[in-house]
XYZ file of N, CA, C and O in Angstrom:
548
model
N 0.847 -1.191 -0.004
C -0.002 0.003 -0.009
C 0.858 1.248 0.001
O 1.880 1.273 0.686
N 0.466 2.222 -0.771
C 1.186 3.486 -0.794
C 0.873 4.272 0.453
O -0.126 4.040 1.131
N 1.719 5.241 0.751
C 1.495 6.110 1.917
C 0.227 6.906 1.663
O -0.109 7.278 0.526
N -0.557 7.181 2.744
C -1.796 7.953 2.588
C -1.495 9.351 2.082
O -0.421 9.903 2.366
N -2.423 9.957 1.375
C -2.206 11.299 0.872
C -2.200 12.323 1.996
O -2.859 12.129 3.016
N -1.420 13.378 1.853
C -1.374 14.441 2.861
C -2.152 15.626 2.345
O -2.212 15.868 1.124
N -2.788 16.344 3.217
C -3.514 17.524 2.805
C -3.308 18.588 3.865
O -3.038 18.290 5.007
N -3.402 19.851 3.524
C -3.160 20.920 4.497
C -4.282 20.946 5.529
O -5.421 20.604 5.200
N -3.960 21.307 6.718
C -4.914 21.475 7.803
C -5.219 22.967 8.006
O -4.373 23.788 7.806
N -6.455 23.262 8.417
C -6.807 24.613 8.752
C -6.165 24.977 10.078
O -6.122 24.166 10.985
N -5.684 26.182 10.198
C -5.068 26.632 11.420
C -6.149 27.095 12.387
O -6.979 27.930 12.038
N -6.180 26.553 13.607
C -7.249 26.848 14.570
C -7.464 28.324 14.845
O -8.593 28.776 14.931
N -6.379 29.137 15.070
C -6.614 30.553 15.283
C -7.327 31.243 14.157
O -8.098 32.182 14.369
N -7.166 30.755 12.927
C -7.864 31.359 11.790
C -9.358 31.128 11.951
O -10.180 31.995 11.622
N -9.762 29.997 12.530
C -11.161 29.724 12.796
C -11.693 30.727 13.796
O -12.797 31.274 13.621
N -10.937 30.987 14.860
C -11.373 31.940 15.895
C -11.551 33.327 15.303
O -12.523 34.039 15.606
N -10.584 33.753 14.451
C -10.688 35.043 13.849
C -11.943 35.131 12.972
O -12.665 36.090 12.968
N -12.165 34.036 12.207
C -13.338 33.999 11.349
C -14.614 34.105 12.160
O -15.572 34.776 11.797
N -14.651 33.390 13.299
C -15.837 33.463 14.169
C -16.036 34.884 14.652
O -17.171 35.374 14.687
N -14.954 35.495 15.069
C -15.073 36.876 15.586
C -15.521 37.837 14.486
O -16.357 38.713 14.739
N -14.967 37.689 13.292
C -15.330 38.580 12.189
C -16.841 38.490 11.830
O -17.468 39.473 11.483
N -17.379 37.293 11.931
C -18.803 37.089 11.591
C -19.694 37.196 12.799
O -20.878 36.875 12.712
N -19.157 37.584 13.920
C -19.996 37.756 15.124
C -20.474 36.456 15.727
O -21.409 36.472 16.500
N -19.848 35.349 15.407
C -20.267 34.072 15.929
C -19.630 33.767 17.281
O -20.083 32.904 18.011
N -18.573 34.453 17.619
C -17.941 34.347 18.934
C -18.315 35.624 19.645
O -18.015 36.703 19.215
N -18.976 35.486 20.798
C -19.510 36.638 21.513
C -18.474 37.651 21.953
O -18.670 38.821 21.851
N -17.330 37.175 22.442
C -16.309 38.094 22.926
C -14.951 37.639 22.389
O -14.803 36.520 21.846
N -13.931 38.479 22.549
C -12.585 38.096 22.130
C -12.134 36.923 22.921
O -11.462 36.010 22.406
N -12.463 36.847 24.231
C -12.106 35.707 25.059
C -12.705 34.411 24.529
O -12.059 33.396 24.472
N -13.995 34.478 24.095
C -14.592 33.297 23.499
C -13.933 32.925 22.206
O -13.776 31.738 21.913
N -13.529 33.889 21.405
C -12.864 33.615 20.148
C -11.519 32.945 20.411
O -11.149 31.973 19.762
N -10.750 33.445 21.406
C -9.497 32.830 21.741
C -9.677 31.435 22.285
O -8.959 30.500 21.986
N -10.724 31.226 23.100
C -11.028 29.920 23.629
C -11.390 28.950 22.513
O -10.987 27.796 22.531
N -12.150 29.421 21.523
C -12.518 28.566 20.396
C -11.303 28.117 19.609
O -11.255 27.018 19.104
N -10.245 28.979 19.550
C -9.092 28.616 18.788
C -8.268 27.559 19.493
O -7.463 26.881 18.869
N -8.450 27.353 20.790
C -7.668 26.392 21.549
C -8.398 25.072 21.692
O -7.806 24.104 22.121
N -9.642 24.991 21.357
C -10.398 23.756 21.449
C -10.082 22.865 20.268
O -9.880 23.339 19.177
N -10.115 21.578 20.530
C -9.949 20.628 19.430
C -11.356 20.193 19.015
O -12.101 19.653 19.816
N -11.731 20.474 17.787
C -13.060 20.156 17.305
C -13.194 18.681 17.027
O -12.259 18.076 16.475
N -14.324 18.071 17.388
C -14.497 16.674 17.033
C -14.674 16.542 15.507
O -15.120 17.448 14.863
N -14.296 15.383 15.001
C -14.397 15.156 13.582
C -15.862 14.929 13.185
O -16.697 14.637 14.018
N -16.129 15.063 11.917
C -17.495 14.873 11.402
C -17.631 13.475 10.826
O -16.671 12.755 10.601
N -18.866 13.088 10.562
C -19.133 11.802 9.917
C -18.744 11.915 8.443
O -19.088 12.897 7.790
N -18.029 10.978 7.966
C -17.521 10.998 6.604
C -18.344 10.073 5.708
O -18.611 8.965 6.077
N -18.721 10.575 4.566
C -19.474 9.764 3.594
C -18.499 9.245 2.536
O -17.636 9.994 2.069
N -18.610 7.990 2.188
C -17.723 7.432 1.172
C -18.072 8.011 -0.213
O -19.177 8.439 -0.435
N -17.072 7.967 -1.091
C -17.311 8.467 -2.446
C -18.267 7.531 -3.200
O -18.983 7.968 -4.050
N -18.229 6.261 -2.901
C -19.162 5.303 -3.457
C -19.456 4.275 -2.379
O -18.645 4.076 -1.480
N -20.585 3.663 -2.449
C -20.991 2.759 -1.379
C -21.295 1.375 -1.958
O -21.782 1.253 -3.057
N -20.984 0.350 -1.175
C -21.242 -1.004 -1.600
C -22.737 -1.229 -1.643
O -23.516 -0.623 -0.943
N -23.140 -2.156 -2.508
C -24.537 -2.438 -2.715
C -25.025 -3.608 -1.883
O -26.127 -4.136 -2.139
N -24.277 -4.073 -0.910
C -24.702 -5.147 -0.060
C -25.456 -4.570 1.160
O -25.585 -3.395 1.311
N -25.907 -5.451 2.005
C -26.728 -5.027 3.157
C -25.910 -4.730 4.390
O -26.477 -4.475 5.456
N -24.562 -4.742 4.315
C -23.748 -4.504 5.490
C -23.656 -3.029 5.861
O -23.475 -2.187 5.026
N -23.750 -2.819 7.155
C -23.554 -1.460 7.714
C -22.071 -1.342 8.024
O -21.545 -2.083 8.849
N -21.423 -0.401 7.422
C -19.962 -0.228 7.631
C -19.704 1.069 8.433
O -18.620 1.622 8.361
N -20.687 1.520 9.196
C -20.477 2.656 10.091
C -19.776 2.127 11.348
O -20.272 1.214 12.003
N -18.657 2.737 11.685
C -17.875 2.330 12.831
C -17.591 3.552 13.685
O -17.133 4.578 13.156
N -17.829 3.455 15.003
C -17.462 4.559 15.897
C -16.006 4.350 16.285
O -15.624 3.348 16.883
N -15.191 5.328 15.948
C -13.761 5.316 16.254
C -13.554 6.046 17.550
O -13.969 7.213 17.703
N -12.912 5.392 18.521
C -12.612 5.983 19.814
C -11.119 6.252 19.904
O -10.329 5.388 19.613
N -10.755 7.467 20.281
C -9.350 7.837 20.426
C -8.987 7.679 21.912
O -9.273 8.557 22.714
N -8.345 6.585 22.251
C -7.920 6.296 23.616
C -6.379 6.376 23.748
O -5.816 5.747 24.621
N -5.749 7.153 22.867
C -4.281 7.219 22.855
C -3.695 8.277 23.766
O -2.524 8.211 24.122
N -4.468 9.303 24.050
C -3.932 10.462 24.788
C -3.401 11.545 23.848
O -2.914 12.564 24.316
N -3.414 11.299 22.562
C -2.932 12.263 21.567
C -4.045 12.689 20.635
O -4.898 11.847 20.261
N -4.121 13.932 20.181
C -5.114 14.349 19.204
C -4.867 13.599 17.887
O -3.764 13.617 17.346
N -5.925 12.940 17.364
C -5.830 12.257 16.067
C -6.142 13.283 14.963
O -7.192 13.884 14.983
N -5.215 13.419 14.042
C -5.360 14.402 12.988
C -5.795 13.802 11.652
O -6.400 14.496 10.837
N -5.484 12.550 11.408
C -5.852 11.880 10.150
C -6.269 10.437 10.484
O -5.745 9.806 11.373
N -7.231 9.948 9.667
C -7.641 8.543 9.777
C -7.881 8.045 8.332
O -8.645 8.649 7.605
N -7.210 6.970 7.981
C -7.332 6.395 6.624
C -7.767 4.929 6.743
O -7.480 4.275 7.731
N -8.400 4.454 5.689
C -8.765 3.026 5.593
C -8.356 2.495 4.237
O -8.346 3.229 3.249
N -8.055 1.204 4.211
C -7.711 0.557 2.950
C -8.131 -0.896 2.999
O -7.911 -1.599 4.002
N -8.753 -1.384 1.954
C -9.121 -2.786 1.850
C -8.098 -3.569 1.073
O -8.329 -4.723 0.696
N -6.949 -2.980 0.827
C -5.869 -3.659 0.130
C -5.315 -2.848 -1.014
O -4.216 -3.121 -1.509
N -6.019 -1.880 -1.474
C -5.558 -1.004 -2.552
C -4.983 0.270 -1.967
O -4.196 0.253 -1.034
N -5.405 1.346 -2.527
C -4.940 2.652 -2.035
C -5.643 3.017 -0.724
O -6.687 2.464 -0.402
N -5.043 3.968 0.009
C -5.645 4.489 1.207
C -6.774 5.412 0.814
O -6.732 6.097 -0.197
N -7.809 5.457 1.638
C -8.943 6.344 1.411
C -8.526 7.799 1.642
O -7.422 8.082 2.112
N -9.436 8.714 1.334
C -9.248 10.094 1.785
C -9.323 10.076 3.312
O -9.816 9.141 3.934
N -8.870 11.165 3.893
C -8.916 11.312 5.355
C -10.349 11.218 5.842
O -11.186 12.061 5.499
N -10.673 10.211 6.638
C -12.063 10.001 7.107
C -12.436 11.027 8.179
O -13.631 11.165 8.445
N -11.495 11.746 8.738
C -11.815 12.801 9.713
C -12.119 14.122 9.023
O -12.563 15.085 9.682
N -11.890 14.205 7.731
C -12.115 15.481 7.040
C -11.228 16.557 7.585
O -10.065 16.337 7.801
N -11.783 17.712 7.878
C -10.985 18.819 8.391
C -10.951 18.803 9.934
O -10.314 19.668 10.540
N -11.588 17.811 10.557
C -11.649 17.744 11.991
C -10.486 17.039 12.609
O -9.657 16.449 11.940
N -10.391 17.169 13.922
C -9.377 16.491 14.717
C -10.132 15.734 15.807
O -11.071 16.285 16.403
N -9.745 14.493 16.065
C -10.394 13.720 17.094
C -9.600 13.783 18.368
O -8.478 13.253 18.480
N -10.101 14.518 19.363
C -9.411 14.736 20.612
C -9.311 13.452 21.421
O -10.120 12.540 21.268
N -8.306 13.351 22.308
C -8.223 12.179 23.167
C -9.486 12.029 23.996
O -10.032 12.986 24.503
N -9.960 10.787 24.112
C -11.196 10.494 24.856
C -12.463 10.702 24.060
O -13.563 10.382 24.529
N -12.377 11.260 22.865
C -13.549 11.501 22.039
C -13.753 10.365 21.023
O -12.869 9.554 20.844
N -14.920 10.336 20.425
C -15.210 9.341 19.378
C -15.984 9.984 18.265
O -16.564 11.058 18.447
N -15.984 9.316 17.129
C -16.727 9.785 15.952
C -17.119 8.587 15.118
O -16.441 7.589 15.096
N -18.269 8.688 14.484
C -18.712 7.629 13.612
C -18.264 7.932 12.186
O -18.485 9.040 11.698
N -17.595 6.984 11.562
C -17.171 7.101 10.158
C -17.692 5.919 9.391
O -17.966 4.850 9.922
N -17.916 6.085 8.090
C -18.320 5.029 7.203
C -17.055 4.514 6.513
O -16.403 5.256 5.830
N -16.745 3.244 6.748
C -15.555 2.623 6.133
C -16.042 1.748 5.016
O -16.370 0.588 5.207
N -16.118 2.298 3.835
C -16.679 1.614 2.661
C -16.087 2.219 1.409
O -16.375 3.366 1.069
N -15.258 1.488 0.721
C -14.667 1.975 -0.521
C -15.393 1.509 -1.763
O -14.942 1.758 -2.876
N -16.528 0.879 -1.591
C -17.331 0.425 -2.720
C -16.919 -0.932 -3.286
O -17.560 -1.425 -4.186
N -15.877 -1.542 -2.706
C -15.371 -2.792 -3.224
C -16.170 -4.014 -2.713
O -15.996 -5.111 -3.223
N -16.980 -3.824 -1.694
C -17.680 -4.951 -1.079
C -16.869 -5.614 0.023
O -17.330 -6.537 0.656
N -15.643 -5.120 0.261
C -14.785 -5.712 1.283
C -15.322 -5.372 2.679
O -15.971 -4.342 2.890
N -15.039 -6.242 3.640
C -15.372 -5.988 5.026
C -14.113 -5.741 5.855
O -14.128 -5.003 6.804
N -13.010 -6.371 5.486
C -11.766 -6.262 6.253
C -10.943 -5.102 5.701
O -10.653 -5.024 4.521
N -10.541 -4.225 6.626
C -9.775 -3.025 6.281
C -8.592 -2.859 7.194
O -8.624 -3.339 8.334
N -7.591 -2.199 6.689
C -6.501 -1.683 7.523
C -6.864 -0.249 7.839
O -7.350 0.481 6.986
N -6.640 0.150 9.091
C -6.886 1.514 9.525
C -5.561 2.127 9.902
O -4.714 1.495 10.585
N -5.334 3.364 9.484
C -4.114 4.081 9.854
C -4.515 5.410 10.450
O -5.173 6.222 9.817
N -4.096 5.628 11.709
C -4.370 6.901 12.404
C -3.031 7.652 12.521
O -1.999 7.056 12.877
N -3.066 8.948 12.299
C -1.916 9.792 12.474
C -2.287 10.851 13.521
O -3.404 11.309 13.601
N -1.290 11.235 14.323
C -1.533 12.100 15.456
C -0.685 13.371 15.353
O 0.307 13.410 14.627
N -1.069 14.402 16.127
C -0.428 15.703 16.003
C 1.022 15.697 16.462
O 1.765 16.620 16.128
N 1.465 14.675 17.179
C 2.828 14.575 17.638
C 3.750 13.814 16.662
O 4.885 13.522 16.961
N 3.190 13.443 15.491
C 3.972 12.735 14.479
C 3.882 11.228 14.575
O 4.366 10.522 13.705
N 3.272 10.716 15.606
C 3.110 9.292 15.778
C 2.025 8.760 14.821
O 1.121 9.527 14.450
N 2.110 7.509 14.436
C 1.031 6.904 13.680
C 0.839 5.481 14.150
O 1.770 4.823 14.674
N -0.366 4.978 14.057
C -0.724 3.607 14.428
C -1.490 2.985 13.279
O -2.392 3.633 12.723
N -1.117 1.758 12.924
C -1.861 1.035 11.899
C -2.368 -0.258 12.464
O -1.651 -0.995 13.152
N -3.634 -0.530 12.190
C -4.294 -1.745 12.618
C -4.803 -2.469 11.385
O -5.504 -1.842 10.559
N -4.526 -3.741 11.276
C -4.935 -4.526 10.108
C -6.059 -5.506 10.460
O -6.180 -5.936 11.612
N -6.852 -5.854 9.458
C -7.883 -6.864 9.640
C -9.089 -6.429 10.417
O -9.807 -7.245 11.007
N -9.403 -5.132 10.442
C -10.591 -4.631 11.153
C -11.822 -4.926 10.274
O -11.881 -4.526 9.106
N -12.779 -5.656 10.830
C -13.970 -6.044 10.080
C -15.033 -4.954 10.233
O -15.773 -4.947 11.220
N -15.140 -4.073 9.248
C -16.063 -2.946 9.296
C -17.511 -3.423 9.184
O -18.434 -2.634 9.498
N -17.747 -4.642 8.735
C -19.124 -5.154 8.616
C -19.651 -5.708 9.956
O -20.842 -5.853 10.111
N -18.732 -6.018 10.888
C -19.151 -6.585 12.146
C -18.844 -5.690 13.371
O -19.510 -5.835 14.379
N -17.858 -4.830 13.241
C -17.435 -4.008 14.385
C -18.237 -2.710 14.406
O -18.295 -1.999 13.427
N -18.847 -2.414 15.551
C -19.567 -1.162 15.698
C -18.719 -0.087 16.369
O -18.913 1.098 16.121
N -17.771 -0.493 17.195
C -16.861 0.423 17.906
C -15.431 -0.092 17.732
O -15.184 -1.289 17.913
N -14.496 0.804 17.429
C -13.099 0.427 17.367
C -12.305 1.427 18.224
O -12.467 2.656 18.070
N -11.469 0.900 19.081
C -10.696 1.711 20.025
C -9.233 1.768 19.621
O -8.560 0.739 19.546
N -8.737 2.983 19.305
C -7.322 3.162 19.067
C -6.669 3.408 20.397
O -6.999 4.348 21.114
N -5.719 2.502 20.776
C -4.926 2.644 21.982
C -3.447 2.556 21.609
O -3.120 2.088 20.515
N -2.587 2.973 22.515
C -1.133 2.901 22.209
C -0.654 1.475 22.356
O -1.058 0.679 23.112
């Protein structure tokens, strides 16, 4: 498998400035606080979906103690796009992602990358049977 694709991340203070500019952060203190929070990731929709009856939605739990910045899946070919999108999964948080590349596969390798440069890869995760998956060190 090739290395997962890299993409630029949005800088959190830019979010706070944007909130302040549009009046969505009530005060400067709230804007600064918003820039320091780690936003939970969103649910990711696959580019194509398998036509079988399997539910491939998996709740990913970050139990590592490190903010998870990227999450990729592969059924043996290329790595998926980042399943976290522009979000970051904070330690102790979880998010539901759809792990489905349209191939009909159930077994996937998952690769998580963290803000400290560490990465963890888990192989043989059955997205058709697992409802919760815990990333631990």
